[in-house]
CSV table of C-alpha atoms and ligand atoms in Angstrom, one decimal:
chain,number,residue,atom,x,y,z
A,242,MET,CA,-27.6,70.9,5.7
A,243,SER,CA,-23.7,71.3,5.5
A,244,SER,CA,-23.2,70.5,9.3
A,245,ILE,CA,-25.3,67.4,9.1
A,246,PRO,CA,-23.1,64.3,8.8
A,247,GLN,CA,-23.8,61.6,6.3
A,248,THR,CA,-23.5,58.8,8.9
A,249,GLN,CA,-24.2,58.5,12.6
A,250,LYS,CA,-24.4,56.3,15.6
A,251,ALA,CA,-27.6,54.3,15.9
A,252,VAL,CA,-29.0,51.0,17.3
A,253,VAL,CA,-30.3,48.8,14.5
A,254,VAL,CA,-32.4,45.6,14.6
A,255,GLU,CA,-31.9,43.4,11.6
A,256,ASP,CA,-34.2,40.6,12.7
A,257,VAL,CA,-36.5,39.9,15.7
A,258,GLY,CA,-35.2,38.4,18.9
A,259,GLY,CA,-33.8,39.1,22.3
A,260,PRO,CA,-31.8,42.1,23.5
A,261,GLU,CA,-28.8,40.7,21.6
A,262,VAL,CA,-30.3,41.7,18.3
A,263,LEU,CA,-29.9,45.4,19.2
A,264,GLN,CA,-26.8,46.3,17.2
A,265,TYR,CA,-24.8,49.4,18.0
A,266,ARG,CA,-23.5,51.0,14.7
A,267,THR,CA,-21.4,54.0,14.1
A,268,ASP,CA,-21.9,54.1,10.3
A,269,TYR,CA,-25.7,54.3,10.0
A,270,THR,CA,-27.0,56.6,7.2
A,271,VAL,CA,-28.6,59.9,8.3
A,272,ALA,CA,-31.9,60.2,6.5
A,273,GLN,CA,-33.0,63.2,4.5
A,274,PRO,CA,-36.3,64.6,5.9
A,275,GLY,CA,-39.0,63.5,3.5
A,276,GLU,CA,-42.5,64.9,2.7
A,277,GLY,CA,-44.0,66.3,6.0
A,278,GLN,CA,-40.9,65.4,8.0
A,279,VAL,CA,-38.3,67.4,10.0
A,280,LEU,CA,-34.8,66.2,10.8
A,281,VAL,CA,-34.1,66.4,14.5
A,282,LYS,CA,-30.6,66.1,16.1
A,283,ASN,CA,-31.6,64.2,19.2
A,284,ALA,CA,-30.3,65.1,22.7
A,285,VAL,CA,-32.3,62.6,24.7
A,286,ALA,CA,-34.4,59.6,23.6
A,287,GLY,CA,-36.9,57.4,25.5
A,288,ILE,CA,-36.8,53.7,26.0
A,289,ASN,CA,-40.4,52.4,26.3
A,290,TYR,CA,-41.8,48.9,26.8
A,291,ILE,CA,-43.3,49.1,23.3
A,292,ASP,CA,-39.8,49.1,21.9
A,293,THR,CA,-39.4,45.5,23.2
A,294,TYR,CA,-42.6,44.4,21.3
A,295,PHE,CA,-41.1,45.6,18.0
A,296,ARG,CA,-37.8,44.0,18.9
A,297,THR,CA,-39.4,40.6,19.6
A,298,GLY,CA,-41.9,40.8,16.8
A,299,LEU,CA,-44.9,40.8,19.1
A,300,TYR,CA,-45.9,43.9,17.2
A,301,PRO,CA,-44.9,43.4,13.6
A,302,SER,CA,-42.7,46.0,11.8
A,303,ALA,CA,-40.4,46.1,8.8
A,304,LYS,CA,-36.7,45.2,9.5
A,305,PRO,CA,-34.0,46.3,9.5
A,306,GLU,CA,-35.3,48.9,11.9
A,307,VAL,CA,-34.0,51.6,14.3
A,308,LEU,CA,-36.3,51.3,17.4
A,309,GLY,CA,-37.3,54.2,19.6
A,310,ARG,CA,-40.7,56.0,19.5
A,311,GLU,CA,-39.8,59.4,21.1
A,312,ALA,CA,-37.0,61.9,21.6
A,313,ALA,CA,-36.2,65.5,22.2
A,314,GLY,CA,-33.6,67.7,20.5
A,315,THR,CA,-33.1,70.4,17.9
A,316,VAL,CA,-34.6,70.8,14.5
A,317,VAL,CA,-31.7,70.8,11.9
A,318,ALA,CA,-33.6,70.6,8.6
A,319,LEU,CA,-37.2,70.9,7.3
A,320,GLY,CA,-38.7,68.6,4.7
A,321,PRO,CA,-41.2,69.7,2.1
A,322,ASN,CA,-44.7,70.6,3.3
A,323,THR,CA,-44.0,71.3,6.9
A,324,GLU,CA,-44.8,75.0,6.9
A,325,GLN,CA,-48.2,74.6,8.7
A,326,TYR,CA,-46.5,73.2,11.8
A,327,ASN,CA,-44.6,76.5,12.7
A,328,LEU,CA,-41.3,74.7,13.2
A,329,GLN,CA,-37.9,76.3,12.4
A,330,VAL,CA,-34.4,75.1,12.2
A,331,GLY,CA,-32.9,75.6,15.7
A,332,ASP,CA,-36.2,75.0,17.6
A,333,ARG,CA,-36.0,72.8,20.7
A,334,VAL,CA,-38.6,70.1,20.1
A,335,LEU,CA,-40.1,66.8,21.3
A,336,TRP,CA,-41.4,64.2,18.9
A,337,LEU,CA,-43.2,60.9,18.6
A,338,GLY,CA,-42.3,58.8,15.6
A,339,ASN,CA,-39.8,56.2,14.7
A,340,ALA,CA,-36.0,55.6,14.9
A,341,GLY,CA,-35.2,57.4,18.1
A,342,TYR,CA,-32.3,55.2,19.0
A,343,ALA,CA,-30.1,57.4,16.8
A,344,GLU,CA,-28.3,60.7,16.8
A,345,TYR,CA,-30.6,62.0,14.0
A,346,SER,CA,-34.2,61.1,13.3
A,347,ALA,CA,-36.4,62.1,10.3
A,348,VAL,CA,-39.8,62.4,12.0
A,349,PRO,CA,-43.3,63.6,11.2
A,350,ALA,CA,-43.7,67.3,11.7
A,351,ALA,CA,-47.3,66.6,12.6
A,352,LYS,CA,-46.1,64.8,15.7
A,353,THR,CA,-43.3,67.3,16.6
A,354,VAL,CA,-44.0,70.0,19.1
A,355,LYS,CA,-41.9,72.9,20.4
A,356,LEU,CA,-40.7,72.5,23.9
A,357,PRO,CA,-41.2,75.3,26.5
A,358,ASP,CA,-37.9,76.8,27.5
A,359,SER,CA,-38.5,75.8,31.1
A,360,VAL,CA,-38.9,72.1,30.3
A,361,SER,CA,-35.6,70.2,30.0
A,362,TYR,CA,-35.1,67.5,27.4
A,363,GLU,CA,-34.8,64.9,30.1
A,364,THR,CA,-38.1,65.8,31.8
A,365,ALA,CA,-39.8,66.1,28.4
A,366,VAL,CA,-38.9,62.7,27.2
A,367,ALA,CA,-39.4,61.1,30.7
A,368,SER,CA,-43.0,62.2,30.5
A,369,PHE,CA,-44.0,62.4,26.9
A,370,MET,CA,-45.3,59.2,25.4
A,371,SER,CA,-46.1,57.8,28.9
A,372,GLY,CA,-47.7,61.1,30.0
A,373,LEU,CA,-49.9,61.6,27.0
A,374,THR,CA,-51.0,58.0,27.4
A,375,VAL,CA,-52.0,58.6,31.0
A,376,LEU,CA,-53.9,61.8,30.2
A,377,ALA,CA,-55.8,60.1,27.4
A,378,LEU,CA,-56.6,56.9,29.4
A,379,THR,CA,-57.8,58.8,32.4
A,380,ARG,CA,-59.9,61.3,30.4
A,381,GLU,CA,-61.2,59.5,27.4
A,382,THR,CA,-60.9,55.8,27.8
A,383,TYR,CA,-62.5,56.0,31.2
A,384,GLU,CA,-63.2,59.4,32.7
A,385,VAL,CA,-61.9,59.2,36.3
A,386,LYS,CA,-64.0,61.0,38.8
A,387,PRO,CA,-63.3,62.1,42.4
A,388,GLY,CA,-63.8,59.3,44.8
A,389,ASP,CA,-63.4,56.5,42.2
A,390,TRP,CA,-61.5,53.4,43.4
A,391,VAL,CA,-58.7,52.8,40.8
A,392,LEU,CA,-56.3,49.9,40.6
A,393,VAL,CA,-53.1,50.6,38.7
A,394,HIS,CA,-50.7,47.7,37.9
A,395,ALA,CA,-47.0,48.3,37.6
A,396,ALA,CA,-47.5,51.6,39.3
A,397,ALA,CA,-43.7,52.3,39.7
A,398,GLY,CA,-43.1,51.9,35.9
A,399,GLY,CA,-42.6,54.6,33.4
A,400,ALA,CA,-46.3,55.0,32.7
A,401,GLY,CA,-47.5,53.8,36.1
A,402,PHE,CA,-45.4,56.5,37.9
A,403,LEU,CA,-47.2,59.3,36.0
A,404,MET,CA,-50.6,57.5,36.2
A,405,THR,CA,-50.5,57.4,40.0
A,406,GLN,CA,-49.9,61.1,40.2
A,407,VAL,CA,-52.5,62.1,37.7
A,408,LEU,CA,-55.1,59.8,39.4
A,409,LYS,CA,-54.5,61.4,42.8
A,410,LYS,CA,-54.9,64.9,41.3
A,411,LEU,CA,-58.2,63.8,39.9
A,412,GLY,CA,-59.3,62.8,43.4
A,413,ALA,CA,-59.3,59.0,42.9
A,414,LYS,CA,-58.5,56.5,45.6
A,415,VAL,CA,-55.5,54.7,44.2
A,416,ILE,CA,-54.4,51.1,44.8
A,417,GLY,CA,-51.1,50.4,43.1
A,418,THR,CA,-49.3,47.1,42.5
A,419,ALA,CA,-45.5,47.0,42.3
A,420,GLY,CA,-42.8,44.4,42.4
A,421,GLY,CA,-40.5,44.7,45.4
A,422,PRO,CA,-40.1,47.0,48.4
A,423,GLU,CA,-38.2,49.8,46.6
A,424,LYS,CA,-41.0,50.1,44.0
A,425,VAL,CA,-43.6,50.0,46.7
A,426,GLU,CA,-42.0,52.9,48.6
A,427,LEU,CA,-41.7,54.9,45.4
A,428,VAL,CA,-45.4,54.5,44.7
A,429,LYS,CA,-46.4,55.3,48.2
A,430,SER,CA,-44.3,58.6,48.0
A,431,LEU,CA,-46.6,59.6,45.1
A,432,GLY,CA,-49.6,59.5,47.3
A,433,ALA,CA,-51.1,56.2,46.4
A,434,ASP,CA,-53.6,55.1,49.1
A,435,HIS,CA,-52.5,51.5,49.1
A,436,VAL,CA,-49.6,49.7,47.5
A,437,ILE,CA,-49.4,46.0,47.1
A,438,ASP,CA,-46.1,44.2,46.4
A,439,TYR,CA,-47.7,41.6,44.1
A,440,ARG,CA,-44.5,39.6,43.9
A,441,SER,CA,-44.2,39.1,47.7
A,442,GLU,CA,-45.7,36.0,49.4
A,443,GLN,CA,-48.1,38.3,51.2
A,444,GLY,CA,-49.1,40.3,48.2
A,445,LYS,CA,-49.5,37.4,45.8
A,446,ASP,CA,-53.2,37.3,46.7
A,447,TRP,CA,-53.7,40.9,45.6
A,448,VAL,CA,-57.2,40.1,44.5
A,449,SER,CA,-58.4,39.5,48.1
A,450,THR,CA,-56.6,42.6,49.3
A,451,VAL,CA,-58.3,44.8,46.7
A,452,MET,CA,-61.7,43.3,47.5
A,453,SER,CA,-61.2,43.9,51.2
A,454,LEU,CA,-60.0,47.5,50.7
A,455,THR,CA,-63.1,48.2,48.7
A,456,GLU,CA,-65.4,46.4,51.2
A,457,GLY,CA,-66.2,43.7,48.8
A,458,LYS,CA,-67.4,46.0,46.0
A,459,GLY,CA,-64.3,46.0,43.8
A,460,VAL,CA,-62.8,49.0,41.9
A,461,ASP,CA,-64.4,51.3,39.4
A,462,VAL,CA,-61.6,51.0,37.0
A,463,VAL,CA,-58.4,48.9,36.5
A,464,TYR,CA,-55.5,50.2,34.5
A,465,ASP,CA,-53.7,47.0,33.5
A,466,SER,CA,-50.6,47.2,31.4
A,467,VAL,CA,-49.2,43.9,32.7
A,468,GLY,CA,-51.6,41.7,30.7
A,469,LYS,CA,-51.0,37.9,30.8
A,470,ASP,CA,-50.2,37.6,34.5
A,471,THR,CA,-52.9,40.0,35.8
A,472,TRP,CA,-55.8,39.9,33.5
A,473,GLU,CA,-57.8,37.3,35.4
A,474,GLY,CA,-57.3,39.1,38.7
A,475,SER,CA,-58.2,42.4,37.1
A,476,LEU,CA,-61.5,40.9,36.0
A,477,ALA,CA,-62.1,39.5,39.5
A,478,VAL,CA,-61.6,42.9,41.2
A,479,VAL,CA,-63.5,45.2,38.9
A,480,LYS,CA,-66.8,46.2,40.4
A,481,ARG,CA,-70.3,45.6,38.9
A,482,LYS,CA,-70.6,48.0,35.9
A,483,GLY,CA,-66.9,48.8,36.2
A,484,THR,CA,-64.3,49.2,33.5
A,485,ILE,CA,-61.0,47.5,32.7
A,486,VAL,CA,-58.5,49.3,30.6
A,487,TRP,CA,-56.0,46.8,29.2
A,488,PHE,CA,-53.3,48.9,27.6
A,489,GLY,CA,-50.1,46.8,27.6
A,490,ASN,CA,-48.5,43.4,27.5
A,491,SER,CA,-45.5,43.7,29.9
A,492,SER,CA,-45.9,40.0,31.0
A,493,GLY,CA,-47.2,38.9,27.6
A,494,PRO,CA,-50.5,39.3,25.7
A,495,ILE,CA,-53.9,38.3,27.2
A,496,PRO,CA,-55.3,35.1,25.7
A,497,PRO,CA,-58.5,35.4,23.7
A,498,LEU,CA,-61.2,36.5,26.0
A,499,PRO,CA,-64.7,35.0,25.7
A,500,LEU,CA,-67.1,38.0,25.8
A,501,ASN,CA,-69.5,36.2,28.1
A,502,LYS,CA,-66.9,36.5,30.9
A,503,LEU,CA,-67.9,40.2,31.0
A,504,SER,CA,-71.6,39.6,31.4
A,505,PRO,CA,-72.0,38.6,35.1
A,506,LYS,CA,-70.8,42.0,36.3
A,507,CYS,CA,-71.7,44.0,33.1
A,508,VAL,CA,-68.0,44.9,32.8
A,509,LYS,CA,-66.8,47.3,30.1
A,510,VAL,CA,-63.4,46.6,28.5
A,511,ALA,CA,-61.1,48.9,26.5
A,512,ARG,CA,-57.9,48.1,24.7
A,513,PRO,CA,-56.7,51.6,23.8
A,514,THR,CA,-53.6,52.9,22.1
A,515,LEU,CA,-52.3,56.5,22.6
A,516,PHE,CA,-52.1,57.1,18.8
A,517,GLY,CA,-55.9,56.7,18.6
A,518,TYR,CA,-56.3,59.7,20.8
A,519,ILE,CA,-53.7,62.0,19.2
A,520,ALA,CA,-54.4,61.3,15.5
A,521,THR,CA,-55.1,64.9,14.6
A,522,ARG,CA,-52.7,67.8,15.0
A,523,GLU,CA,-55.3,69.5,17.2
A,524,GLU,CA,-55.5,66.5,19.6
A,525,PHE,CA,-51.7,66.1,19.6
A,526,GLU,CA,-51.2,69.8,20.5
A,527,SER,CA,-54.0,69.9,23.0
A,528,TYR,CA,-52.6,66.9,25.0
A,529,SER,CA,-49.0,68.1,24.7
A,530,ARG,CA,-50.1,71.6,26.0
A,531,ASP,CA,-51.8,70.0,28.9
A,532,LEU,CA,-48.8,67.9,29.7
A,533,PHE,CA,-46.5,70.9,29.6
A,534,GLU,CA,-48.8,72.8,31.9
A,535,LEU,CA,-48.6,70.0,34.4
A,536,LEU,CA,-44.8,69.9,34.2
A,537,THR,CA,-44.2,73.6,34.4
A,538,SER,CA,-46.6,74.1,37.3
A,539,GLY,CA,-44.9,71.4,39.2
A,540,ALA,CA,-48.0,69.3,39.4
A,541,LEU,CA,-46.4,66.3,37.7
A,542,ASN,CA,-42.9,65.0,38.5
A,543,VAL,CA,-40.9,62.6,36.6
A,544,HIS,CA,-38.7,59.8,37.9
A,545,ILE,CA,-35.7,58.8,35.7
A,546,HIS,CA,-34.4,55.3,36.4
A,547,GLY,CA,-31.2,56.1,34.5
A,548,PHE,CA,-29.4,57.3,31.4
A,549,HIS,CA,-27.8,55.0,28.9
A,550,SER,CA,-25.6,55.6,25.9
A,551,LEU,CA,-26.6,54.1,22.5
A,552,ALA,CA,-24.0,51.3,23.1
A,553,GLU,CA,-25.8,50.3,26.3
A,554,VAL,CA,-29.3,50.0,24.9
A,555,ALA,CA,-29.3,46.2,24.9
A,556,GLN,CA,-28.6,46.2,28.7
A,557,ALA,CA,-31.4,48.7,29.2
A,558,HIS,CA,-33.8,46.4,27.4
A,559,ARG,CA,-32.6,43.5,29.7
A,560,ASP,CA,-33.2,45.7,32.8
A,561,LEU,CA,-36.7,46.8,31.6
A,562,GLU,CA,-37.8,43.2,30.8
A,563,GLY,CA,-36.2,41.9,33.9
A,564,ARG,CA,-38.4,44.2,36.0
A,565,LYS,CA,-35.4,46.0,37.4
A,566,THR,CA,-36.4,49.5,36.6
A,567,CYS,CA,-38.5,52.2,38.3
A,568,GLY,CA,-39.8,55.1,36.2
A,569,LYS,CA,-38.2,56.0,32.9
A,570,LEU,CA,-35.1,54.8,31.0
A,571,LEU,CA,-33.5,57.4,28.8
A,572,ILE,CA,-30.7,57.5,26.2
A,573,ARG,CA,-28.4,60.5,26.2
A,574,LEU,CA,-27.1,61.3,22.8
A,575,ASP,CA,-25.2,64.6,23.0
B,109,NAP,N1,-51.5,51.4,24.8
B,109,NAP,C1,-50.7,52.4,24.8
B,109,NAP,O1,-50.9,53.4,24.0
B,109,NAP,C2,-49.5,52.4,25.7
B,109,NAP,C3,-48.7,53.6,25.8
B,109,NAP,C4,-47.6,53.6,26.7
B,109,NAP,C5,-47.3,52.4,27.4
B,109,NAP,N2,-48.1,51.3,27.3
B,109,NAP,C6,-47.9,50.1,28.0
B,109,NAP,O2,-47.7,50.4,29.4
B,109,NAP,C7,-46.8,49.5,30.0
B,109,NAP,C8,-45.7,50.2,30.7
B,109,NAP,O3,-44.8,50.7,29.8
B,109,NAP,P1,-43.5,51.4,30.3
B,109,NAP,O4,-42.6,51.7,29.1
B,109,NAP,O5,-43.8,52.5,31.3
B,109,NAP,O6,-42.8,50.1,31.1
B,109,NAP,P2,-42.6,49.9,32.6
B,109,NAP,O7,-43.9,50.0,33.3
B,109,NAP,O8,-41.6,50.9,33.1
B,109,NAP,O9,-42.0,48.5,32.7
B,109,NAP,C9,-42.8,47.4,32.7
B,109,NAP,C10,-43.1,47.0,34.2
B,109,NAP,O10,-44.1,46.0,34.1
B,109,NAP,C11,-44.1,45.2,35.2
B,109,NAP,N3,-44.2,43.7,34.9
B,109,NAP,C12,-45.1,42.9,35.4
B,109,NAP,N4,-44.9,41.7,34.9
B,109,NAP,C13,-43.8,41.7,34.1
B,109,NAP,C14,-43.1,40.7,33.4
B,109,NAP,N5,-43.5,39.4,33.4
B,109,NAP,N6,-42.1,41.1,32.6
B,109,NAP,C15,-41.7,42.4,32.6
B,109,NAP,N7,-42.3,43.4,33.3
B,109,NAP,C16,-43.4,43.0,34.1
B,109,NAP,C17,-42.7,45.5,35.9
B,109,NAP,O11,-43.0,46.2,37.1
B,109,NAP,P3,-43.2,45.5,38.5
B,109,NAP,O12,-41.8,44.9,38.8
B,109,NAP,O13,-43.6,46.5,39.5
B,109,NAP,O14,-44.2,44.4,38.3
B,109,NAP,C18,-42.0,46.3,34.9
B,109,NAP,O15,-41.1,47.2,35.6
B,109,NAP,C19,-46.3,48.6,28.8
B,109,NAP,O16,-47.1,47.4,28.9
B,109,NAP,C20,-46.6,49.4,27.6
B,109,NAP,O17,-46.8,48.6,26.5
B,109,NAP,C21,-49.2,51.3,26.4
């Protein structure tokens, strides 16, 4: 442990609020790896929309807190009871856990996986949490079948970008929504069958467009991570016996939904979270392996919006919440 410093650079949130509560510090204590944890020197960390929920308090969490749910780097120390995970000091790894907006993170070994040599830290983090989510949601929450009509909201986002590619590989007919011409072009380049700029005057009535594209039937499944602004439309465009997967709150949470709204079309609704699908080590390894195969075979590409330093994380949150980003935002730490 001699080369591990006592303090480090990190972004700390003392209390909930806007991006201004993200405090860049240079004297934050480096944690010792506890029971079942490894200490990772991070090279690249991910900024995800979920980080904003913990920052604002939409999702409760103890404060002060270092945000950031994923990063990649090198194992620098092993805590007690980590032998079964086959991790060694010096391994290149990718992890899901807490406190990724920092140079060092003590993270659960059970949610840390070795990275294939051919996958860069940047590609790994740009696809990890979002990619595992996409795989779980298209396999388990609703099993997408060839020929299914699928509507994906925010299709140019960190998760949406990967979702569109995975759906096309599954043989689905994909309708994406995206805000602005640049995002629309990006989603088209991924092979989406139709892309609607739902912020434009013409695209505002995306419900009618989706119904007309599907000849009045509606879509088999909607993947809706936007929430408050789209939930009613998603309910309107899902077909009889179709499924809505509500998996995020980018525009705010969906108000309480009376269940009888589902009965006219016998609609199924899911509100999944990734961690419910990767709770066991076996599930976590299996999904990670599948993701690495997609990356190494070239079947899945990442799109990185940009790199930030820790000192720039507040601006990155502003950009993300201001809908200014396409694909993934990353923090470079080394
Ligand atoms: N349930 C899970 O386990 C899970 C896992 C991963 C992600 N998620 C969810 O998936 C969503 C995407 O996450 P991400 O990190 O990849 O973020 P992201 O999609 O890159 O960013 C959010 C996007 O949402 C769209 N949006 C629509 N209305 C918005 C509004 N009022 N304010 C801000 N953005 C708005 C924007 O795209 P346009 O400009 O194109 O509208 C924006 O770029 C989030 O809701 C996240 O919580 C859930």
